[in-house]
PDB file of C-alpha atoms in Angstrom:
ATOM      1  CA  MET A   1    -135.064  57.532  24.815  1.00  0.00           C
ATOM      2  CA  ARG A   2    -132.703  54.622  24.668  1.00  0.00           C
ATOM      3  CA  LYS A   3    -129.132  55.227  25.738  1.00  0.00           C
ATOM      4  CA  SER A   4    -126.285  53.944  23.565  1.00  0.00           C
ATOM      5  CA  HIS A   5    -124.396  51.161  25.138  1.00  0.00           C
ATOM      6  CA  PRO A   6    -120.754  52.103  25.901  1.00  0.00           C
ATOM      7  CA  VAL A   7    -119.452  49.064  24.065  1.00  0.00           C
ATOM      8  CA  ARG A   8    -121.432  49.999  20.946  1.00  0.00           C
ATOM      9  CA  ARG A   9    -119.939  53.495  20.951  1.00  0.00           C
ATOM     10  CA  ALA A  10    -116.450  52.106  21.191  1.00  0.00           C
ATOM     11  CA  VAL A  11    -117.036  49.759  18.279  1.00  0.00           C
ATOM     12  CA  LEU A  12    -118.377  52.572  16.054  1.00  0.00           C
ATOM     13  CA  ALA A  13    -115.454  54.851  16.910  1.00  0.00           C
ATOM     14  CA  GLY A  14    -112.956  52.131  16.084  1.00  0.00           C
ATOM     15  CA  ALA A  15    -114.619  51.436  12.741  1.00  0.00           C
ATOM     16  CA  ALA A  16    -114.467  55.121  11.804  1.00  0.00           C
ATOM     17  CA  THR A  17    -110.769  55.262  12.643  1.00  0.00           C
ATOM     18  CA  VAL A  18    -109.999  52.229  10.484  1.00  0.00           C
ATOM     19  CA  SER A  19    -111.963  53.698   7.556  1.00  0.00           C
ATOM     20  CA  GLY A  20    -109.980  56.947   7.772  1.00  0.00           C
ATOM     21  CA  ILE A  21    -106.645  55.113   7.688  1.00  0.00           C
ATOM     22  CA  VAL A  22    -107.708  53.067   4.667  1.00  0.00           C
ATOM     23  CA  LEU A  23    -108.759  56.253   2.851  1.00  0.00           C
ATOM     24  CA  LEU A  24    -105.408  57.953   3.507  1.00  0.00           C
ATOM     25  CA  LEU A  25    -103.473  54.944   2.264  1.00  0.00           C
ATOM     26  CA  SER A  26    -105.497  54.831  -0.940  1.00  0.00           C
ATOM     27  CA  LEU A  27    -104.459  58.440  -1.745  1.00  0.00           C
ATOM     28  CA  LYS A  28    -100.625  57.721  -1.556  1.00  0.00           C
ATOM     29  CA  PRO A  29     -98.884  57.438  -4.995  1.00  0.00           C
ATOM     30  CA  ALA A  30     -97.926  53.953  -6.078  1.00  0.00           C
ATOM     31  CA  SER A  31     -94.272  55.029  -6.368  1.00  0.00           C
ATOM     32  CA  ASP A  32     -92.133  58.081  -5.672  1.00  0.00           C
ATOM     33  CA  PRO A  33     -89.554  59.787  -7.906  1.00  0.00           C
ATOM     34  CA  GLY A  34     -86.730  58.000  -6.148  1.00  0.00           C
ATOM     35  CA  SER A  35     -88.109  54.563  -6.870  1.00  0.00           C
ATOM     36  CA  ALA A  36     -88.869  55.511 -10.469  1.00  0.00           C
ATOM     37  CA  SER A  37     -85.236  56.514 -11.008  1.00  0.00           C
ATOM     38  CA  ALA A  38     -84.048  53.314  -9.444  1.00  0.00           C
ATOM     39  CA  ALA A  39     -86.264  51.262 -11.725  1.00  0.00           C
ATOM     40  CA  GLY A  40     -85.414  53.032 -14.938  1.00  0.00           C
ATOM     41  CA  GLY A  41     -81.812  54.064 -14.233  1.00  0.00           C
ATOM     42  CA  ALA A  42     -80.548  57.602 -13.806  1.00  0.00           C
ATOM     43  CA  ALA A  43     -81.083  59.771 -16.901  1.00  0.00           C
ATOM     44  CA  PRO A  44     -77.810  60.680 -18.663  1.00  0.00           C
ATOM     45  CA  PRO A  45     -76.812  64.332 -18.987  1.00  0.00           C
ATOM     46  CA  VAL A  46     -78.214  66.157 -21.989  1.00  0.00           C
ATOM     47  CA  ALA A  47     -74.788  66.499 -23.535  1.00  0.00           C
ATOM     48  CA  ALA A  48     -74.298  62.749 -23.379  1.00  0.00           C
ATOM     49  CA  GLN A  49     -77.659  62.124 -25.017  1.00  0.00           C
ATOM     50  CA  SER A  50     -77.134  64.410 -27.991  1.00  0.00           C
ATOM     51  CA  PRO A  51     -73.536  65.305 -28.802  1.00  0.00           C
ATOM     52  CA  GLN A  52     -73.264  68.362 -30.979  1.00  0.00           C
ATOM     53  CA  GLY A  53     -71.833  68.293 -34.474  1.00  0.00           C
ATOM     54  CA  GLY A  54     -68.488  66.585 -35.004  1.00  0.00           C
ATOM     55  CA  ARG A  55     -65.025  67.260 -36.349  1.00  0.00           C
ATOM     56  CA  GLY A  56     -65.895  65.488 -39.556  1.00  0.00           C
ATOM     57  CA  ALA A  57     -68.031  68.392 -40.737  1.00  0.00           C
ATOM     58  CA  GLY A  58     -66.382  70.195 -43.642  1.00  0.00           C
ATOM     59  CA  ALA A  59     -63.432  67.817 -43.678  1.00  0.00           C
ATOM     60  CA  GLY A  60     -61.138  67.572 -46.702  1.00  0.00           C
ATOM     61  CA  THR A  61     -57.564  67.513 -47.933  1.00  0.00           C
ATOM     62  CA  VAL A  62     -55.644  70.283 -49.622  1.00  0.00           C
ATOM     63  CA  THR A  63     -52.123  70.180 -51.073  1.00  0.00           C
ATOM     64  CA  GLY A  64     -49.768  73.128 -51.183  1.00  0.00           C
ATOM     65  CA  ASP A  65     -47.534  74.038 -54.096  1.00  0.00           C
ATOM     66  CA  ALA A  66     -44.210  72.217 -54.300  1.00  0.00           C
ATOM     67  CA  ALA A  67     -41.512  74.486 -52.859  1.00  0.00           C
ATOM     68  CA  GLY A  68     -38.080  74.079 -54.461  1.00  0.00           C
ATOM     69  CA  THR A  69     -35.065  73.923 -52.155  1.00  0.00           C
ATOM     70  CA  GLN A  70     -31.336  73.445 -52.633  1.00  0.00           C
ATOM     71  CA  TYR A  71     -31.758  69.728 -51.933  1.00  0.00           C
ATOM     72  CA  GLY A  72     -35.051  69.046 -53.691  1.00  0.00           C
ATOM     73  CA  PRO A  73     -38.752  69.988 -53.598  1.00  0.00           C
ATOM     74  CA  VAL A  74     -40.922  69.942 -50.497  1.00  0.00           C
ATOM     75  CA  GLN A  75     -44.690  69.637 -50.801  1.00  0.00           C
ATOM     76  CA  VAL A  76     -47.194  69.474 -47.950  1.00  0.00           C
ATOM     77  CA  ARG A  77     -50.698  67.996 -47.856  1.00  0.00           C
ATOM     78  CA  LEU A  78     -53.110  68.985 -45.078  1.00  0.00           C
ATOM     79  CA  THR A  79     -56.274  67.421 -43.767  1.00  0.00           C
ATOM     80  CA  VAL A  80     -58.574  70.168 -42.517  1.00  0.00           C
ATOM     81  CA  SER A  81     -61.680  69.564 -40.408  1.00  0.00           C
ATOM     82  CA  GLY A  82     -63.869  72.149 -38.760  1.00  0.00           C
ATOM     83  CA  GLY A  83     -61.452  74.873 -39.826  1.00  0.00           C
ATOM     84  CA  LYS A  84     -58.521  73.209 -38.046  1.00  0.00           C
ATOM     85  CA  ILE A  85     -55.502  71.242 -39.267  1.00  0.00           C
ATOM     86  CA  THR A  86     -55.988  67.645 -38.132  1.00  0.00           C
ATOM     87  CA  LYS A  87     -53.165  66.094 -40.131  1.00  0.00           C
ATOM     88  CA  ALA A  88     -50.088  67.264 -42.033  1.00  0.00           C
ATOM     89  CA  GLU A  89     -47.848  65.156 -44.241  1.00  0.00           C
ATOM     90  CA  ALA A  90     -45.040  65.800 -46.707  1.00  0.00           C
ATOM     91  CA  VAL A  91     -45.838  64.214 -50.066  1.00  0.00           C
ATOM     92  CA  GLN A  92     -42.442  65.350 -51.350  1.00  0.00           C
ATOM     93  CA  ALA A  93     -39.192  65.962 -49.472  1.00  0.00           C
ATOM     94  CA  PRO A  94     -35.461  65.907 -50.272  1.00  0.00           C
ATOM     95  CA  LYS A  95     -34.073  62.412 -50.683  1.00  0.00           C
ATOM     96  CA  GLY A  96     -30.841  60.641 -51.518  1.00  0.00           C
ATOM     97  CA  GLY A  97     -27.641  60.465 -49.508  1.00  0.00           C
ATOM     98  CA  GLN A  98     -27.578  62.599 -46.373  1.00  0.00           C
ATOM     99  CA  SER A  99     -31.006  64.026 -47.278  1.00  0.00           C
ATOM    100  CA  ASP A 100     -32.669  60.721 -46.386  1.00  0.00           C
ATOM    101  CA  ARG A 101     -31.550  61.000 -42.777  1.00  0.00           C
ATOM    102  CA  VAL A 102     -32.384  64.704 -42.518  1.00  0.00           C
ATOM    103  CA  THR A 103     -35.846  64.181 -44.017  1.00  0.00           C
ATOM    104  CA  ALA A 104     -36.593  61.197 -41.767  1.00  0.00           C
ATOM    105  CA  ASP A 105     -35.733  63.273 -38.705  1.00  0.00           C
ATOM    106  CA  ALA A 106     -37.186  66.664 -39.681  1.00  0.00           C
ATOM    107  CA  VAL A 107     -40.443  65.925 -41.498  1.00  0.00           C
ATOM    108  CA  PRO A 108     -42.263  64.180 -38.610  1.00  0.00           C
ATOM    109  CA  LYS A 109     -41.311  67.088 -36.324  1.00  0.00           C
ATOM    110  CA  LEU A 110     -42.572  69.628 -38.868  1.00  0.00           C
ATOM    111  CA  ASN A 111     -45.804  67.673 -39.328  1.00  0.00           C
ATOM    112  CA  ARG A 112     -46.485  67.685 -35.595  1.00  0.00           C
ATOM    113  CA  ALA A 113     -45.607  71.371 -35.319  1.00  0.00           C
ATOM    114  CA  ALA A 114     -48.032  72.279 -38.121  1.00  0.00           C
ATOM    115  CA  VAL A 115     -50.916  70.457 -36.434  1.00  0.00           C
ATOM    116  CA  ALA A 116     -50.081  71.956 -33.038  1.00  0.00           C
ATOM    117  CA  ALA A 117     -49.727  75.518 -34.354  1.00  0.00           C
ATOM    118  CA  GLY A 118     -52.642  75.355 -36.789  1.00  0.00           C
ATOM    119  CA  SER A 119     -50.666  77.682 -39.046  1.00  0.00           C
ATOM    120  CA  ALA A 120     -47.379  78.019 -40.932  1.00  0.00           C
ATOM    121  CA  ASP A 121     -45.834  79.912 -38.026  1.00  0.00           C
ATOM    122  CA  ILE A 122     -43.560  77.072 -36.946  1.00  0.00           C
ATOM    123  CA  ASP A 123     -39.871  76.894 -36.069  1.00  0.00           C
ATOM    124  CA  ALA A 124     -37.261  75.372 -38.349  1.00  0.00           C
ATOM    125  CA  VAL A 125     -35.846  72.025 -37.318  1.00  0.00           C
ATOM    126  CA  SER A 126     -32.178  72.218 -36.363  1.00  0.00           C
ATOM    127  CA  GLY A 127     -29.983  70.777 -39.110  1.00  0.00           C
ATOM    128  CA  ALA A 128     -32.793  70.968 -41.691  1.00  0.00           C
ATOM    129  CA  THR A 129     -32.943  74.661 -42.501  1.00  0.00           C
ATOM    130  CA  TYR A 130     -33.675  74.326 -46.220  1.00  0.00           C
ATOM    131  CA  THR A 131     -36.220  71.546 -45.769  1.00  0.00           C
ATOM    132  CA  SER A 132     -37.942  73.534 -43.021  1.00  0.00           C
ATOM    133  CA  ALA A 133     -38.127  76.656 -45.198  1.00  0.00           C
ATOM    134  CA  GLY A 134     -39.596  74.699 -48.093  1.00  0.00           C
ATOM    135  CA  TYR A 135     -42.056  72.982 -45.758  1.00  0.00           C
ATOM    136  CA  VAL A 136     -43.283  76.296 -44.350  1.00  0.00           C
ATOM    137  CA  LYS A 137     -43.698  77.742 -47.849  1.00  0.00           C
ATOM    138  CA  SER A 138     -45.723  74.777 -49.112  1.00  0.00           C
ATOM    139  CA  LEU A 139     -47.710  74.655 -45.870  1.00  0.00           C
ATOM    140  CA  GLN A 140     -48.675  78.313 -46.230  1.00  0.00           C
ATOM    141  CA  SER A 141     -49.713  77.658 -49.821  1.00  0.00           C
ATOM    142  CA  ALA A 142     -52.001  74.835 -48.666  1.00  0.00           C
ATOM    143  CA  LEU A 143     -53.520  77.034 -45.952  1.00  0.00           C
ATOM    144  CA  ASP A 144     -54.154  79.801 -48.487  1.00  0.00           C
ATOM    145  CA  LYS A 145     -55.988  77.336 -50.728  1.00  0.00           C
ATOM    146  CA  ALA A 146     -58.046  76.019 -47.831  1.00  0.00           C
ATOM    147  CA  ALA A 147     -58.988  79.580 -46.838  1.00  0.00           C
ATOM    148  CA  ALA A 148     -59.952  80.436 -50.415  1.00  0.00           C
ATOM    149  CA  ALA A 149     -62.112  77.309 -50.664  1.00  0.00           C
ATOM    150  CA  ALA A 150     -63.791  78.078 -47.330  1.00  0.00           C
ATOM    151  CA  GLY A 151     -64.431  81.653 -48.478  1.00  0.00           C
ATOM    152  CA  SER A 152     -66.224  80.394 -51.549  1.00  0.00           C
ATOM    153  CA  GLY A 153     -68.438  78.235 -49.337  1.00  0.00           C
ATOM    154  CA  SER A 154     -67.160  74.949 -50.694  1.00  0.00           C
ATOM    155  CA  GLY A 155     -64.892  73.946 -47.824  1.00  0.00           C
ATOM    156  CA  ALA A 156     -61.650  72.091 -48.328  1.00  0.00           C
ATOM    157  CA  ALA A 157     -61.788  70.037 -51.490  1.00  0.00           C
ATOM    158  CA  GLU A 158     -61.419  66.284 -51.342  1.00  0.00           C
ATOM    159  CA  GLU A 159     -58.553  65.214 -53.569  1.00  0.00           C
ATOM    160  CA  GLY A 160     -58.378  61.952 -55.402  1.00  0.00           C
ATOM    161  CA  SER A 161     -54.586  61.839 -55.615  1.00  0.00           C
ATOM    162  CA  GLY A 162     -53.637  64.546 -53.166  1.00  0.00           C
ATOM    163  CA  THR A 163     -50.849  66.218 -55.149  1.00  0.00           C
ATOM    164  CA  GLY A 164     -52.592  69.251 -56.545  1.00  0.00           C
ATOM    165  CA  GLU A 165     -55.521  71.473 -55.850  1.00  0.00           C
ATOM    166  CA  GLY A 166     -57.717  73.845 -57.816  1.00  0.00           C
ATOM    167  CA  SER A 167     -58.755  77.131 -56.298  1.00  0.00           C
ATOM    168  CA  GLY A 168     -61.818  79.160 -57.093  1.00  0.00           C
ATOM    169  CA  THR A 169     -65.163  78.130 -58.460  1.00  0.00           C
ATOM    170  CA  GLY A 170     -66.237  75.463 -60.914  1.00  0.00           C
ATOM    171  CA  ALA A 171     -64.875  74.999 -64.419  1.00  0.00           C
ATOM    172  CA  GLY A 172     -65.732  77.796 -66.781  1.00  0.00           C
ATOM    173  CA  GLN A 173     -66.576  80.210 -63.959  1.00  0.00           C
ATOM    174  CA  GLY A 174     -64.027  82.877 -63.025  1.00  0.00           C
ATOM    175  CA  THR A 175     -60.320  82.047 -62.864  1.00  0.00           C
ATOM    176  CA  GLN A 176     -58.766  78.909 -61.456  1.00  0.00           C
ATOM    177  CA  VAL A 177     -55.142  78.073 -60.723  1.00  0.00           C
ATOM    178  CA  LEU A 178     -54.729  74.309 -60.762  1.00  0.00           C
ATOM    179  CA  THR A 179     -51.653  72.247 -59.965  1.00  0.00           C
ATOM    180  CA  GLY A 180     -51.321  68.842 -61.586  1.00  0.00           C
ATOM    181  CA  ASP A 181     -49.861  65.714 -60.056  1.00  0.00           C
ATOM    182  CA  ALA A 182     -46.079  65.378 -60.185  1.00  0.00           C
ATOM    183  CA  ALA A 183     -45.446  62.873 -62.984  1.00  0.00           C
ATOM    184  CA  GLN A 184     -42.368  60.722 -62.475  1.00  0.00           C
ATOM    185  CA  THR A 185     -40.073  60.198 -65.463  1.00  0.00           C
ATOM    186  CA  GLN A 186     -36.786  58.419 -66.035  1.00  0.00           C
ATOM    187  CA  TYR A 187     -34.944  61.718 -65.537  1.00  0.00           C
ATOM    188  CA  GLY A 188     -36.983  63.271 -62.720  1.00  0.00           C
ATOM    189  CA  PRO A 189     -40.477  64.566 -61.890  1.00  0.00           C
ATOM    190  CA  VAL A 190     -42.482  66.950 -64.059  1.00  0.00           C
ATOM    191  CA  GLN A 191     -45.247  69.051 -62.528  1.00  0.00           C
ATOM    192  CA  VAL A 192     -47.406  71.657 -64.211  1.00  0.00           C
ATOM    193  CA  ARG A 193     -49.580  74.493 -62.895  1.00  0.00           C
ATOM    194  CA  VAL A 194     -52.338  75.808 -65.151  1.00  0.00           C
ATOM    195  CA  THR A 195     -54.359  79.013 -65.045  1.00  0.00           C
ATOM    196  CA  VAL A 196     -57.842  78.546 -66.484  1.00  0.00           C
ATOM    197  CA  SER A 197     -60.126  81.503 -67.151  1.00  0.00           C
ATOM    198  CA  ALA A 198     -63.631  81.250 -68.598  1.00  0.00           C
ATOM    199  CA  GLY A 199     -62.961  77.612 -69.381  1.00  0.00           C
ATOM    200  CA  ARG A 200     -59.765  78.294 -71.366  1.00  0.00           C
ATOM    201  CA  ILE A 201     -56.075  77.798 -70.538  1.00  0.00           C
ATOM    202  CA  THR A 202     -54.530  81.251 -70.262  1.00  0.00           C
ATOM    203  CA  ASP A 203     -51.174  80.365 -68.704  1.00  0.00           C
ATOM    204  CA  VAL A 204     -49.045  77.308 -67.947  1.00  0.00           C
ATOM    205  CA  GLU A 205     -46.106  77.134 -65.557  1.00  0.00           C
ATOM    206  CA  THR A 206     -43.781  74.196 -65.011  1.00  0.00           C
ATOM    207  CA  LEU A 207     -43.059  73.802 -61.310  1.00  0.00           C
ATOM    208  CA  GLN A 208     -40.774  70.796 -61.647  1.00  0.00           C
ATOM    209  CA  ALA A 209     -38.761  69.392 -64.539  1.00  0.00           C
ATOM    210  CA  PRO A 210     -35.692  67.155 -64.910  1.00  0.00           C
ATOM    211  CA  LYS A 211     -32.433  68.885 -64.016  1.00  0.00           C
ATOM    212  CA  GLY A 212     -28.759  68.180 -63.718  1.00  0.00           C
ATOM    213  CA  GLY A 213     -26.270  67.440 -66.481  1.00  0.00           C
ATOM    214  CA  ARG A 214     -27.792  67.212 -69.942  1.00  0.00           C
ATOM    215  CA  SER A 215     -31.308  67.463 -68.486  1.00  0.00           C
ATOM    216  CA  ASP A 216     -30.760  71.175 -67.850  1.00  0.00           C
ATOM    217  CA  GLN A 217     -30.349  71.819 -71.580  1.00  0.00           C
ATOM    218  CA  VAL A 218     -33.255  69.573 -72.570  1.00  0.00           C
ATOM    219  CA  THR A 219     -35.572  71.193 -69.998  1.00  0.00           C
ATOM    220  CA  ALA A 220     -34.566  74.717 -70.994  1.00  0.00           C
ATOM    221  CA  ASP A 221     -35.380  73.934 -74.620  1.00  0.00           C
ATOM    222  CA  ALA A 222     -38.487  71.762 -74.221  1.00  0.00           C
ATOM    223  CA  VAL A 223     -40.484  73.305 -71.373  1.00  0.00           C
ATOM    224  CA  PRO A 224     -41.155  76.720 -72.961  1.00  0.00           C
ATOM    225  CA  ARG A 225     -42.345  74.937 -76.130  1.00  0.00           C
ATOM    226  CA  LEU A 226     -44.620  72.675 -74.140  1.00  0.00           C
ATOM    227  CA  ASP A 227     -46.052  75.642 -72.223  1.00  0.00           C
ATOM    228  CA  ARG A 228     -46.875  77.475 -75.453  1.00  0.00           C
ATOM    229  CA  ALA A 229     -48.353  74.341 -77.015  1.00  0.00           C
ATOM    230  CA  ALA A 230     -50.631  73.768 -74.021  1.00  0.00           C
ATOM    231  CA  VAL A 231     -52.016  77.315 -74.175  1.00  0.00           C
ATOM    232  CA  ALA A 232     -52.494  77.090 -77.937  1.00  0.00           C
ATOM    233  CA  ALA A 233     -54.196  73.676 -77.817  1.00  0.00           C
ATOM    234  CA  GLY A 234     -56.272  74.386 -74.725  1.00  0.00           C
ATOM    235  CA  SER A 235     -55.788  70.754 -73.708  1.00  0.00           C
ATOM    236  CA  ALA A 236     -53.168  68.102 -72.991  1.00  0.00           C
ATOM    237  CA  ASP A 237     -53.359  66.880 -76.581  1.00  0.00           C
ATOM    238  CA  ILE A 238     -49.988  68.292 -77.594  1.00  0.00           C
ATOM    239  CA  ASP A 239     -47.035  66.866 -79.491  1.00  0.00           C
ATOM    240  CA  ALA A 240     -43.842  65.747 -77.766  1.00  0.00           C
ATOM    241  CA  VAL A 241     -40.795  67.947 -78.249  1.00  0.00           C
ATOM    242  CA  SER A 242     -38.086  66.229 -80.279  1.00  0.00           C
ATOM    243  CA  GLY A 243     -35.257  65.081 -78.036  1.00  0.00           C
ATOM    244  CA  ALA A 244     -37.400  65.417 -74.875  1.00  0.00           C
ATOM    245  CA  THR A 245     -39.677  62.392 -75.114  1.00  0.00           C
ATOM    246  CA  TYR A 246     -39.745  61.560 -71.389  1.00  0.00           C
ATOM    247  CA  THR A 247     -40.132  65.161 -70.297  1.00  0.00           C
ATOM    248  CA  SER A 248     -42.941  65.673 -72.812  1.00  0.00           C
ATOM    249  CA  ALA A 249     -44.782  62.566 -71.630  1.00  0.00           C
ATOM    250  CA  GLY A 250     -44.524  63.641 -67.978  1.00  0.00           C
ATOM    251  CA  TYR A 251     -45.621  67.157 -68.905  1.00  0.00           C
ATOM    252  CA  ARG A 252     -48.758  65.895 -70.650  1.00  0.00           C
ATOM    253  CA  GLN A 253     -49.603  63.604 -67.735  1.00  0.00           C
ATOM    254  CA  SER A 254     -49.319  66.387 -65.153  1.00  0.00           C
ATOM    255  CA  LEU A 255     -51.157  68.825 -67.427  1.00  0.00           C
ATOM    256  CA  GLN A 256     -54.054  66.407 -67.864  1.00  0.00           C
ATOM    257  CA  SER A 257     -54.369  65.856 -64.109  1.00  0.00           C
ATOM    258  CA  ALA A 258     -54.562  69.635 -63.588  1.00  0.00           C
ATOM    259  CA  LEU A 259     -57.251  69.968 -66.266  1.00  0.00           C
ATOM    260  CA  ASP A 260     -59.184  67.095 -64.715  1.00  0.00           C
ATOM    261  CA  ARG A 261     -59.445  69.117 -61.522  1.00  0.00           C
ATOM    262  CA  ALA A 262     -61.054  71.905 -63.505  1.00  0.00           C
ATOM    263  CA  GLY A 263     -63.603  69.457 -64.848  1.00  0.00           C
ATOM    264  CA  GLY A 264     -61.855  69.264 -68.237  1.00  0.00           C
TER     265      GLY A 264
END
């Protein structure tokens, strides 16, 4: 038998070792998780990839009833989003003389307080007791309307003009109480609230009308007639009251805006 030469054995052993190393290297992954992250960038958190919802859902504006005060009416409009007050503004506030300064100081504070509190439980502003009381009353009215709208599943209603709001369901279904826009006249604003039931006007109330001096007499005579005429006509197509031309025109304008909110 021939004996293997020592050099031959050494060569064969070396070749086997090299083959084993090559095989091991071929089994190693081309890249590891660390290098993959470096190449593609770290993945953002799940929350950053898919933010949930948004405050815009269910957003809308709702306007409270005008609250009369010793120095003039106060009326508040709210923007509600996601069930929270995101903005409050006074669409009406006392004006003229000292009232201008009081309103300019108090209203911004009341607006901020309403947003912060998320309710009508806010403190009166010092030196603006009457304005604060009227603001709180109108604010609560707006919140009540927003709650009623949310309860009916419709959310806060978007308003075209922002000075009145219907409550309840669509026109001709159930009962609605709708406040028209305040119509400006030569002698002061006129604003009407209408109750509509089964598509018919069942009651009309004048929230604002000219006052002071001779206007008190004209308003006392004309407004009840206009209220009755609106119920009887079932529309804003009513005649002006003699001697109250401006008040009648403002009344019809506010009445029509209220009926428009009911869909006619």
